[in-house]
Coordinates of C-alpha atoms and ligand atoms in Angstrom, one line a residue:
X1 CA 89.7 21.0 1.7
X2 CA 91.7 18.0 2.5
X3 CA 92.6 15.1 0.5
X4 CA 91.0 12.6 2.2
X5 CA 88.7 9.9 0.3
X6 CA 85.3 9.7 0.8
X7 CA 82.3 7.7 -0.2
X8 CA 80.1 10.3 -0.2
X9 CA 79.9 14.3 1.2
X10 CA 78.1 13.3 4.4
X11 CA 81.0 14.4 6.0
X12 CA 80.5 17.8 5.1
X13 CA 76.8 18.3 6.0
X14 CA 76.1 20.6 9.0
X15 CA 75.6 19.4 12.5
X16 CA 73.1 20.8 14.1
X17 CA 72.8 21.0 18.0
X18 CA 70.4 21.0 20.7
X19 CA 70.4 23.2 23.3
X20 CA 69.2 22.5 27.0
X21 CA 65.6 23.1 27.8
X22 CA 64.9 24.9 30.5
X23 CA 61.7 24.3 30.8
X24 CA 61.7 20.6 31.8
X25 CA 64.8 20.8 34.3
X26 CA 61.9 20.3 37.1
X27 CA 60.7 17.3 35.5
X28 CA 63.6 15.2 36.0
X29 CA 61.5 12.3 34.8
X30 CA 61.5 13.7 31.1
X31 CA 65.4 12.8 30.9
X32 CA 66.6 9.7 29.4
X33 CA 67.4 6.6 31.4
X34 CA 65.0 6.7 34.2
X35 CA 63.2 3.8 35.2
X36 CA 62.9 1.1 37.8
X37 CA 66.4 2.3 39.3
X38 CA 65.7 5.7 39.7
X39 CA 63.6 5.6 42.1
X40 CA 64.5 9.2 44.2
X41 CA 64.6 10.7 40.9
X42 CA 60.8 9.5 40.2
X43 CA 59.5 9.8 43.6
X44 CA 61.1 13.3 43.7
X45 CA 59.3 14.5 40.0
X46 CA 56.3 13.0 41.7
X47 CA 55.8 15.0 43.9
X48 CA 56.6 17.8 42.1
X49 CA 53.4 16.8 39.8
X50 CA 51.5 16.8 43.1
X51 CA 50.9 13.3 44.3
X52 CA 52.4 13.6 47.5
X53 CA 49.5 12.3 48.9
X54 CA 50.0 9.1 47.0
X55 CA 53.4 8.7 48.0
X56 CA 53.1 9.1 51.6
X57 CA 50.1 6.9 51.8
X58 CA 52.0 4.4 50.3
X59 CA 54.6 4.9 52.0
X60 CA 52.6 4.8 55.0
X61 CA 50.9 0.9 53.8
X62 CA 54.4 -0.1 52.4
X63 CA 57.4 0.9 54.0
X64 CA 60.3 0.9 52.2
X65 CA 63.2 -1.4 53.4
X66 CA 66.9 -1.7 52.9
X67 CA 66.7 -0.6 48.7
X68 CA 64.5 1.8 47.4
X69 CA 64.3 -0.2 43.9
X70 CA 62.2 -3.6 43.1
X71 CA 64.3 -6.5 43.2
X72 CA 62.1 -8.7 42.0
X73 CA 59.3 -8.5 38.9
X74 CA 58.0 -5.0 37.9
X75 CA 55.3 -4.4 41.3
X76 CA 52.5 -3.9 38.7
X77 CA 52.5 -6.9 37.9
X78 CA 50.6 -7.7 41.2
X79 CA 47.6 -5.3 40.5
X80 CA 47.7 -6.3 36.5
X81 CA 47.6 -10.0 37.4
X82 CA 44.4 -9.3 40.0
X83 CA 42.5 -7.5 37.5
X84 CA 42.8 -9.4 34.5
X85 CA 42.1 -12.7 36.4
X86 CA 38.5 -10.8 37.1
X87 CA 35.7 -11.8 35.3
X88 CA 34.0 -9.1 32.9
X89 CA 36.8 -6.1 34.2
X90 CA 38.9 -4.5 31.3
X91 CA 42.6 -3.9 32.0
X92 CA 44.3 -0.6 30.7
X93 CA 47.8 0.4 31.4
X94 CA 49.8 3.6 30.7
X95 CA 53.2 3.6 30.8
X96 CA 56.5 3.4 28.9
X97 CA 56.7 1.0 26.0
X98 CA 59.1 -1.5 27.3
X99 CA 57.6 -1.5 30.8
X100 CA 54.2 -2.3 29.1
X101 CA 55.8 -4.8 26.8
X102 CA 57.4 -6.3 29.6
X103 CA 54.1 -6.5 31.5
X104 CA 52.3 -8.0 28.5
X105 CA 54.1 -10.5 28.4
X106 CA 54.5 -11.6 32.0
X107 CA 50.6 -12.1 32.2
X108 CA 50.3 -14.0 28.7
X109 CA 53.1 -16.7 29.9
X110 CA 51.1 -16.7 33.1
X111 CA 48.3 -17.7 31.0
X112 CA 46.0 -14.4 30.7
X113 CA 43.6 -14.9 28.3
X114 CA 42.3 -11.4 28.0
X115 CA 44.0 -8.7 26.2
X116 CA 45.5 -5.9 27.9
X117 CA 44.8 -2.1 26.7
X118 CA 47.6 0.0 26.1
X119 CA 47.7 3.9 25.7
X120 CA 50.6 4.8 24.5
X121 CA 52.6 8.4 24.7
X122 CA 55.6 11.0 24.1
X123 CA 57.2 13.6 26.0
X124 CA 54.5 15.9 24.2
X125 CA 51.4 14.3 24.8
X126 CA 53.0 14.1 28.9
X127 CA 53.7 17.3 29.3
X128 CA 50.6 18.8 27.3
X129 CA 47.9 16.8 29.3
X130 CA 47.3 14.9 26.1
X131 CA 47.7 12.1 27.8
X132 CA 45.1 11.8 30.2
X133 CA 42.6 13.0 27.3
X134 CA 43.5 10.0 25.4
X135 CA 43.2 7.7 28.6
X136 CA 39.7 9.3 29.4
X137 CA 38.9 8.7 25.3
X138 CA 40.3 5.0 25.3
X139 CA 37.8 4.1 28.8
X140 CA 35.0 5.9 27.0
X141 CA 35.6 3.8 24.1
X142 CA 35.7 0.6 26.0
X143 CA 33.2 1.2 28.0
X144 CA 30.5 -1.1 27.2
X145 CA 28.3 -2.2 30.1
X146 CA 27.0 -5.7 27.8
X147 CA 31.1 -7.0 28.2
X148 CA 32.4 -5.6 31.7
X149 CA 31.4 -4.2 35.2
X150 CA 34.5 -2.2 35.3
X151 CA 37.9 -1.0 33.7
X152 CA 41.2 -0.7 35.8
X153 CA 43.4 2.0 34.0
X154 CA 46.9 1.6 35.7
X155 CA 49.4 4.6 36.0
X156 CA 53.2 3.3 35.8
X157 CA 56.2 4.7 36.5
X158 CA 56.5 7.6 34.2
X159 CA 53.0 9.0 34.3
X160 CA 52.8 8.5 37.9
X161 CA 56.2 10.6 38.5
X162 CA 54.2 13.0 35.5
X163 CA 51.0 13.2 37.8
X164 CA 48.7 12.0 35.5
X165 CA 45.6 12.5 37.4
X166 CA 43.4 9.2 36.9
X167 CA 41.7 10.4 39.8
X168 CA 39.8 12.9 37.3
X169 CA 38.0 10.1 35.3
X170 CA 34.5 10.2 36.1
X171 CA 33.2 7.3 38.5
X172 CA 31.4 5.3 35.7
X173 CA 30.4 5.4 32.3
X174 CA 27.1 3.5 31.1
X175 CA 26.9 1.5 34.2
X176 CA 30.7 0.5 33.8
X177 CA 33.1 1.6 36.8
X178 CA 35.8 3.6 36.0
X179 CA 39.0 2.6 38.8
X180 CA 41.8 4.3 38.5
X181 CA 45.5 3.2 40.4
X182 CA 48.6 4.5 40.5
X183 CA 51.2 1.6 40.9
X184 CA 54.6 2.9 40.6
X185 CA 57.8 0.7 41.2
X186 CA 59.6 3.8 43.4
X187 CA 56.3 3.6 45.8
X188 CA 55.3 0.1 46.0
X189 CA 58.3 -2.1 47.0
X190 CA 56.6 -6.0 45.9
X191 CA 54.2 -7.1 43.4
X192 CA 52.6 -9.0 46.1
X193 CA 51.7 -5.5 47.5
X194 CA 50.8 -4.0 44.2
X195 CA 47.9 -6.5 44.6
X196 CA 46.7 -5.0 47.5
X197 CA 46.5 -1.5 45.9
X198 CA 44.0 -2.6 43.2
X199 CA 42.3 -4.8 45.8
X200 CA 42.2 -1.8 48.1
X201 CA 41.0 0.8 45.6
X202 CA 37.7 -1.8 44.4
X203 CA 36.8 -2.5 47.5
X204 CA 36.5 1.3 48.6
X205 CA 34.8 1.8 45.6
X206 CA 32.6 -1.3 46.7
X207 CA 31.9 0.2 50.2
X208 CA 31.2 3.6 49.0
X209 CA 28.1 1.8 46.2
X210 CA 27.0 -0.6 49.4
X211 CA 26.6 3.1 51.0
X212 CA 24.8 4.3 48.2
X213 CA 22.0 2.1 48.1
X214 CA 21.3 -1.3 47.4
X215 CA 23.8 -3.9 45.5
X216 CA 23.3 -7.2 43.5
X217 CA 23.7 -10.3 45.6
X218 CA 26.2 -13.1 45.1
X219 CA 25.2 -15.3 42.1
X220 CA 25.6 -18.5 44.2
X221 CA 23.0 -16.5 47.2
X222 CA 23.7 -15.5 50.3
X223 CA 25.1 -18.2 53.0
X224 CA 23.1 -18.5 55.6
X225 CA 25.7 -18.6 58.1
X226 CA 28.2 -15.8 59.1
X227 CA 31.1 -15.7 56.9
X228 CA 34.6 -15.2 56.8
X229 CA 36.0 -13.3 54.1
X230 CA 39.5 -15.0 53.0
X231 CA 42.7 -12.0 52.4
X232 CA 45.1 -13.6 50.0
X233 CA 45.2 -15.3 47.0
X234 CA 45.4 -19.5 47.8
X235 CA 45.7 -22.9 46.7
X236 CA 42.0 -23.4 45.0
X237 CA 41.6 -26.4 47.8
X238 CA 42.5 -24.3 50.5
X239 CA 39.2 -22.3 51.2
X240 CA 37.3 -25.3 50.9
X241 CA 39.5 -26.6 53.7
X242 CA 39.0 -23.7 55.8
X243 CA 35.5 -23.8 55.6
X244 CA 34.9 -27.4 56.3
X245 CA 37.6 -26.3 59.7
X246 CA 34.9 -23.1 60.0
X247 CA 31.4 -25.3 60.1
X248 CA 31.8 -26.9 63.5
X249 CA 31.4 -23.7 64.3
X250 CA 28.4 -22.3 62.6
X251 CA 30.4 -20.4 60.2
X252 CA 31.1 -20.5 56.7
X253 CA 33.9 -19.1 54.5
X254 CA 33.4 -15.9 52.6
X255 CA 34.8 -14.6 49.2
X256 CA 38.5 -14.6 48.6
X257 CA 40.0 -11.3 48.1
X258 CA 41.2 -10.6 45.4
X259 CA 37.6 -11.1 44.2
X260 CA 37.3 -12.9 40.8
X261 CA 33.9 -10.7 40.4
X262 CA 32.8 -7.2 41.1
X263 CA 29.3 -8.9 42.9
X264 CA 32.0 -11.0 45.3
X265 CA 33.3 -7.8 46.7
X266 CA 30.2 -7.1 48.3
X267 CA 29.8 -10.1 49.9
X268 CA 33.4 -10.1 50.9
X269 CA 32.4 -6.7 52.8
X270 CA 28.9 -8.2 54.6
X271 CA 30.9 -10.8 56.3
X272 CA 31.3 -11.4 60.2
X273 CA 35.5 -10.7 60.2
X274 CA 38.0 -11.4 57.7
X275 CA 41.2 -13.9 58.2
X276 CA 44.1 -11.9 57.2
X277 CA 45.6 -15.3 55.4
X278 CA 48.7 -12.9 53.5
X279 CA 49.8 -10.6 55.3
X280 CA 50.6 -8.0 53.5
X281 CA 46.6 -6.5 52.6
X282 CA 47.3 -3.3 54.4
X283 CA 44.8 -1.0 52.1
X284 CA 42.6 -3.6 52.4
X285 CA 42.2 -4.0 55.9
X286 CA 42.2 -0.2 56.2
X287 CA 38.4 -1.1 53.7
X288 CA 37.6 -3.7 56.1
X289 CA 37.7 -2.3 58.9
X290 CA 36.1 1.0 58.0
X291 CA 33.0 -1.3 57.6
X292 CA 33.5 -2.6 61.0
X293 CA 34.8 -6.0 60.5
X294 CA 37.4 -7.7 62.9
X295 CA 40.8 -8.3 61.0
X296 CA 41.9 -11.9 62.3
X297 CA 46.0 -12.4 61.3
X298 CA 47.6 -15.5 60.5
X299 CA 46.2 -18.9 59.3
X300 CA 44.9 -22.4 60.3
X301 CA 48.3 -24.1 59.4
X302 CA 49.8 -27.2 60.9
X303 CA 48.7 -28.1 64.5
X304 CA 49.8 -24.7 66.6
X305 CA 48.8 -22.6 63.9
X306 CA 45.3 -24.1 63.8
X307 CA 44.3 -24.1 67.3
X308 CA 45.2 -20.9 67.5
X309 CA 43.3 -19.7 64.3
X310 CA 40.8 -21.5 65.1
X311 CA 40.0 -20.0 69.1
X312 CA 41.0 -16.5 67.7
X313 CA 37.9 -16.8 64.8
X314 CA 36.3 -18.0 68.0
X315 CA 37.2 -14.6 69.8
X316 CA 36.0 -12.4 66.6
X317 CA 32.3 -14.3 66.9
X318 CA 32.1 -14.1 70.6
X319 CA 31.7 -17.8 70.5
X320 CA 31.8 -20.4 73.9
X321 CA 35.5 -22.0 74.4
X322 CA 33.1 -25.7 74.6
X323 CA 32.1 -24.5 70.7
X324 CA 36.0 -23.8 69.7
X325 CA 37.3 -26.9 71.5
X326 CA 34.7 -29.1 69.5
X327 CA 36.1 -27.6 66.2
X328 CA 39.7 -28.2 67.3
X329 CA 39.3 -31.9 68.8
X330 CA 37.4 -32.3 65.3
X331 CA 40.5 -31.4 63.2
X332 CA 43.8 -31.1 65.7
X333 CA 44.4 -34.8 65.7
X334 CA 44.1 -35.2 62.1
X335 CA 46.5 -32.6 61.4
X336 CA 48.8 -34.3 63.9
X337 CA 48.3 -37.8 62.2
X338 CA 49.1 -36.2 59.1
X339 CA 52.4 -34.2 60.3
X340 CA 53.9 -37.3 61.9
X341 CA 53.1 -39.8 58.4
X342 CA 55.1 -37.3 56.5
X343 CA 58.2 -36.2 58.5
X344 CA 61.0 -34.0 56.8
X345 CA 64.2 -34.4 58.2
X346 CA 66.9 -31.9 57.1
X347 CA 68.0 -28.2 57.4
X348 CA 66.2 -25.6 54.8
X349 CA 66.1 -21.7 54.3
X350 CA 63.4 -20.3 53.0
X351 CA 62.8 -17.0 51.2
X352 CA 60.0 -15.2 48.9
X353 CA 58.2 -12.7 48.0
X354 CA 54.2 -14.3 48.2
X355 CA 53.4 -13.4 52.1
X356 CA 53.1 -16.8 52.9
X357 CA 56.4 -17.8 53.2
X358 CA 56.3 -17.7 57.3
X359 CA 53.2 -19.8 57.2
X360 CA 55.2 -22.7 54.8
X361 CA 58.2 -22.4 57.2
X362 CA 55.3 -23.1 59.9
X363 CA 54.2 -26.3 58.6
X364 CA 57.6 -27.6 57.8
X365 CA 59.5 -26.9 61.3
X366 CA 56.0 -28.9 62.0
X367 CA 56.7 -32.1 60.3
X368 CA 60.0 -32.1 61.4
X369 CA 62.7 -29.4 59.6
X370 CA 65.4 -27.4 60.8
X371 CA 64.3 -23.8 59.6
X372 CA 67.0 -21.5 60.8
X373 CA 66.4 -18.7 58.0
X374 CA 63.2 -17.0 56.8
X375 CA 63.1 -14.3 54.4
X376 CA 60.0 -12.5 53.4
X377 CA 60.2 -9.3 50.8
X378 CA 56.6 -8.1 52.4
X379 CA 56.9 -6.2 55.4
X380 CA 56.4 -6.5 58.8
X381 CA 52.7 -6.4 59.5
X382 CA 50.1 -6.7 62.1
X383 CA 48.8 -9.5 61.2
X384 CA 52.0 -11.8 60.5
X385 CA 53.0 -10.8 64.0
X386 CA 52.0 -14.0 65.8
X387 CA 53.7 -16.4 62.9
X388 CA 56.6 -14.4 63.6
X389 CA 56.5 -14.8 67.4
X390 CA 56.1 -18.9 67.0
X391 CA 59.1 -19.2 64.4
X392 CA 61.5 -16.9 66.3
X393 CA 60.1 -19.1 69.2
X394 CA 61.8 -22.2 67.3
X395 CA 65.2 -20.5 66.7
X396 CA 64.3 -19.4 63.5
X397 CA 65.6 -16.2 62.3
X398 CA 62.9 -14.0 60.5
X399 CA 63.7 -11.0 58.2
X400 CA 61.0 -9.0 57.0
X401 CA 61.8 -6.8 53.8
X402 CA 64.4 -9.5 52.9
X403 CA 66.7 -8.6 50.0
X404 CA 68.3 -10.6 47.6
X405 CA 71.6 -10.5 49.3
X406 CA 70.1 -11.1 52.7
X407 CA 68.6 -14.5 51.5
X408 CA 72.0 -15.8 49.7
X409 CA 73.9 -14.5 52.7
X410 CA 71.6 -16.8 55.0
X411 CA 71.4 -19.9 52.1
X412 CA 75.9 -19.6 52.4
X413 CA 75.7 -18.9 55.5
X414 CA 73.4 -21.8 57.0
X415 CA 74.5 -24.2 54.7
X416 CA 71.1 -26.5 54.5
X417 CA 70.0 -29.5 52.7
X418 CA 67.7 -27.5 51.0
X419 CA 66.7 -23.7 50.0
X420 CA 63.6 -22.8 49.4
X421 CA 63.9 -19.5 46.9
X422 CA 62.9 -16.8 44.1
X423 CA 64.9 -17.7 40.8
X424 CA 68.2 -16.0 42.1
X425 CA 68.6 -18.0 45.2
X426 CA 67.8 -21.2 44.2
X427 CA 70.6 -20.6 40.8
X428 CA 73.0 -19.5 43.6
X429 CA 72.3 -22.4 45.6
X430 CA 72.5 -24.9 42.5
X431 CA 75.9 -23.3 41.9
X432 CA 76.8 -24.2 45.7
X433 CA 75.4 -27.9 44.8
X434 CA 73.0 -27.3 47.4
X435 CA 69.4 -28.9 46.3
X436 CA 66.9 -25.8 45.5
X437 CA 63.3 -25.4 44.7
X438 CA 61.3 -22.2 43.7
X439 CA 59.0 -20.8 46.0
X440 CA 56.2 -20.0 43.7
X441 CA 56.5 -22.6 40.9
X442 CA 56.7 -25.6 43.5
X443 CA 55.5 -24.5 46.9
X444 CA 52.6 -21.8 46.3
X445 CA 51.1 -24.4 44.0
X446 CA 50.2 -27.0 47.0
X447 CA 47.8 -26.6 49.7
X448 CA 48.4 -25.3 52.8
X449 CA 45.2 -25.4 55.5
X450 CA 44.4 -27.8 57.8
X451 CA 44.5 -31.3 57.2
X452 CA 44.8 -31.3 53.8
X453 CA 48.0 -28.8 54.5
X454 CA 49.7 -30.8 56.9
X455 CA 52.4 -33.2 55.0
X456 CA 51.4 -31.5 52.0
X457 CA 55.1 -30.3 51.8
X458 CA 57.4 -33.2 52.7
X459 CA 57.1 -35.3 49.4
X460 CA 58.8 -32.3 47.3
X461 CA 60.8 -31.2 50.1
X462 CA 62.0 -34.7 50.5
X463 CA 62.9 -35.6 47.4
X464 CA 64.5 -32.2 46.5
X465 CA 66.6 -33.5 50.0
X466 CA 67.7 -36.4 48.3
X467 CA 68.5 -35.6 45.6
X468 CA 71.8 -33.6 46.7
X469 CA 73.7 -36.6 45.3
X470 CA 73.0 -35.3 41.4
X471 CA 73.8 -31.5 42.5
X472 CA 77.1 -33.1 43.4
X473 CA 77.5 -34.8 40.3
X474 CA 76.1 -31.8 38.3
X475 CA 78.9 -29.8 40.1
X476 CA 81.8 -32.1 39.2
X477 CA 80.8 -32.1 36.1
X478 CA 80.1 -28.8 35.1
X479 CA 83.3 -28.0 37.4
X480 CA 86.7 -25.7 35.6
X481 CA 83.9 -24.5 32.6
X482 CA 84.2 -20.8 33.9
X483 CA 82.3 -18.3 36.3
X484 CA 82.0 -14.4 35.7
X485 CA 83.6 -13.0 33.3
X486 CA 84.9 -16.3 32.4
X487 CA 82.4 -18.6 31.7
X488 CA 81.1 -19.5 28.4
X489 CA 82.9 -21.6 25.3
X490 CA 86.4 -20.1 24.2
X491 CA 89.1 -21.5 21.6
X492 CA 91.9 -21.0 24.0
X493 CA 92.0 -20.5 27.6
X494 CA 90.5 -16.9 28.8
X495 CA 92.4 -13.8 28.7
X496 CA 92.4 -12.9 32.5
X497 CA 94.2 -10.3 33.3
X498 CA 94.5 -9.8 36.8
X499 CA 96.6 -6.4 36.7
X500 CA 93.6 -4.6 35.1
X501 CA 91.3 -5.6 37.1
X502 CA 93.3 -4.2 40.3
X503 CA 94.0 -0.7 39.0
X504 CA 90.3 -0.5 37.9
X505 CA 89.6 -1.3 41.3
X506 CA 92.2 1.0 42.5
X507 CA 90.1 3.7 40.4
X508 CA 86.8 2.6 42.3
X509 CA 88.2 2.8 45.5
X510 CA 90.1 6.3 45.1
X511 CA 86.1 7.7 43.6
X512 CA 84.6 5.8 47.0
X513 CA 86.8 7.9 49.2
X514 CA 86.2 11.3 47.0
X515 CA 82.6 10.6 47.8
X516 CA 82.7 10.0 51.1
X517 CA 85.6 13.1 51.8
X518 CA 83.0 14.9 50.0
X519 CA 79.6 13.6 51.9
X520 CA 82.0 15.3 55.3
X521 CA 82.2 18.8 53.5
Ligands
SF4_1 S1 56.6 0.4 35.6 FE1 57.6 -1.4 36.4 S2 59.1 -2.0 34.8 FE2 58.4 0.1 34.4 S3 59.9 1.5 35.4 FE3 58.2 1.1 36.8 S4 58.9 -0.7 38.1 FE4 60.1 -0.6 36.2

């Protein structure tokens, strides 16, 4: 017994230890510490729970690009966002805590007025099934055909990588249908595509009812012209445009998809061809066209992008080239007028994550920008092909599957007046003193189409232009407070000690060439 004083004995109680299970050591997704950045280590228990045939279908619809990890908000956002902005659909998720947390919260600053169902677990009730019986009993409980015409019950990360089979909850209960999705960060790279999974998944269920028998009509009846149906969520005023740009020739414009009610889906499906306004609708499509409808890609923006639009709807319709040319001389020279009354003179790069950043880069090389840089974190698709084509047709440089550092490398690089941004960018390019704006917040909220598009852009744009003067200012003032590891308030000036940092470095690089002398063996 030692001498030594103590405030109490818990010194001396006994420790006791755990021992490694064997049992879980193929389950890598049971061990602490995996989430959004794990994601070999989650794909990999994934398809040890069977759902391979998840992951290479979305791996097919979303292929992966330079990191295997989200950069920017948790993908099921996307899908949670579509489904709780539905009329009469209940929302369930089932994941970890925090991700759900994180989730909730999202939405409700977002404005979501609807709750969001939650069902919670452990490691027991994961790797016992229990689970999936209390999923099945929460959806049984909720199911109540007098509030909703259907319940989305989400898989996240975890009980994706777990294989908890949503696919075994039955079709409907009491009238109300059951979808299930799996929306896992390590398969789906964006939230804009985690959209397209929920999209995807109601309207093959939509298809396969429509199969089945008859369906309820849309509440407002059905046009009496050929529709379009719209891909991609808009500016409210947008549709409106297009189908005004549609009428001259005999057509009218369909649902938007996302649907804001189960009913719209069906009319979204009995339509004459669908524009493909976001890109990025790859399950969707694959719906679409297994109901035989024409998938027409990019959009009726600025002058070029109009007449084109417009004599490729006329393509899908089979209509006369006198019918298309009335319906561009109805709207080209307004577009035109429009462009040249609200010029934008300066140098911008431009990056997102919406799908419609090529179309925005469109309309202001249009009125009069220098665009050398456009970043998009969707991929390369089909239907974003010919928006491509025109921009690198400009000099613009387009990179599909952007990352963060590709975008900041193109903002130092180019050196505009302006960058156009997700949060990081635009702080990075605040930093540089070079005038910012954020894509979603300032751009997404403005329409886009047509007339009503054209010059739509240049007031922001313009004054974010001018006001490069303040960024200066802000610079110079804020100048000598500290970056990295020394920013922040401190009494006396901050310890830097440059010698530690180089032999920590010295460490790094030593363990980079052990791992590469090792990756040779
Ligand atoms: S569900 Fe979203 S927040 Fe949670 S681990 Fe997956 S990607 Fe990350």
């Amino acid at each position: 017994m030692s001498d030594e004083v103590t405030y109490d004995n818990a010194a001396t109680a006994e420790v006791i230890k755990g021992h490694p299970r064997d049992d879980v050591s193929d389950a890598p997704i049971l061990q602490d510490g995996l989430g959004c950045h794990s994601g070999s280590e989650m794909e990999k228990a994934a398809r040890l729970s069977g759902n391979s045939e998840i992951l290479d279908q979305f791996a097919k619809d979303y292929p992966q690009g330079p990191h295997d990890k989200p950069q920017s908000m948790c993908p099921a956002f996307g899908s949670l966002r579509v489904g709780l902005r539905m009329r009469r659909v209940a929302t369930v998720l089932s994941g970890s805590a925090c991700c759900v947390y994180g989730l909730t919260f999202v939405s409700h600053f977002y404005g979501a007025r609807r709750s969001v169902g939650y069902v919670p677990f452990n490691s027991e009730t994961l790797v016992t099934g229990k689970l999936f019986e209390d999923i099945r009993d929460s959806v049984h409980e909720l199911a109540d055909p007098d509030k909703y015409d259907a319940i989305v019950v989400t898989n996240l990360c975890v009980p994706t990588a777990s294989g908890v089979p949503l696919r075994l909850l039955p079709d409907q209960i009491n009238g109300v249908r059951i979808v299930g999705i799996d929306v896992p960060g390590f398969g789906i790279p964006t939230h804009a595509e985690a959209k397209d999974v929920l999209a995807g998944a109601m309207l093959n269920y939509a298809r396969q009812e429509i199969k089945a028998g008859p369906v309820a009509a849309p509440i407002g009846g059905k046009s009496d012209r050929p529709t379009v149906t719209l891909l991609g969520e808009m500016f409210p005023a947008d549709p409106m445009m297009i189908g005004a740009m549609l009428a001259p020739l005999g057509l009218a414009a369909g649902p938007v998809v996302p649907a804001r009610e189960w009913r719209e889906l069906y009319a979204a499906l009995d339509c004459g061809a669908v524009a493909a306004i976001h890109p990025f609708y790859t399950a969707s499509v694959r719906e679409f066209e297994a109901a035989g409808r024409p998938v027409i890609g990019s959009a009726p923006v600025g002058h070029d992008g109009t007449a084109a639009w417009l004599k490729n709807i006329g393509d899908a319709f089979g209509l006369g080239s006198d019918q298309v040319a009335a319906a561009q001389n109805a709207f080209l020279p307004a577009i035109k007028a429009s462009l040249a009354n609200a010029p934008v003179k300066g140098r911008i790069t431009l990056s997102g994550y919406e799908g419609s950043e090529l179309l925005v880069a469109r309309l202001l090389i249009e009125s009069g920008a220098e665009i050398p840089y456009v970043g998009t974190a969707c991929p390369k698709t089909p239907w974003s092909a010919a928006d491509a084509d025109w921009l690198k047709s400009k000099g613009t440089e387009v990179k599909f599957r952007a990352s963060l550092e590709d975008d900041c490398a193109a903002m130092e690089a180019f050196e505009p007046d302006l960058a156009i941004g997700t949060t990081p960018v635009v702080q990075k390019a605040k930093e540089l003193a070079i005038p910012g704006l954020y894509f979603t917040n300032l751009i997404s909220a403005r329409p886009l189409m047509g007339p009503a598009g054209a010059g739509s852009l240049a007031e922001v744009v313009n004054a974010a232009i001018a006001g490069r003067a303040r960024m200066d200012k802000m610079r110079d003032f804020f100048e000598g407070v500290g970056t990295g590891d020394s920013a922040g308030i401190w009494e006396g000036s901050p310890n830097l000690r440059p010698d530690f940092r180089a032999v920590h470095q010295k460490k790094l690089d030593k363990a980079a060439r052990a791992a590469k002398a090792q990756e040779m063996i």
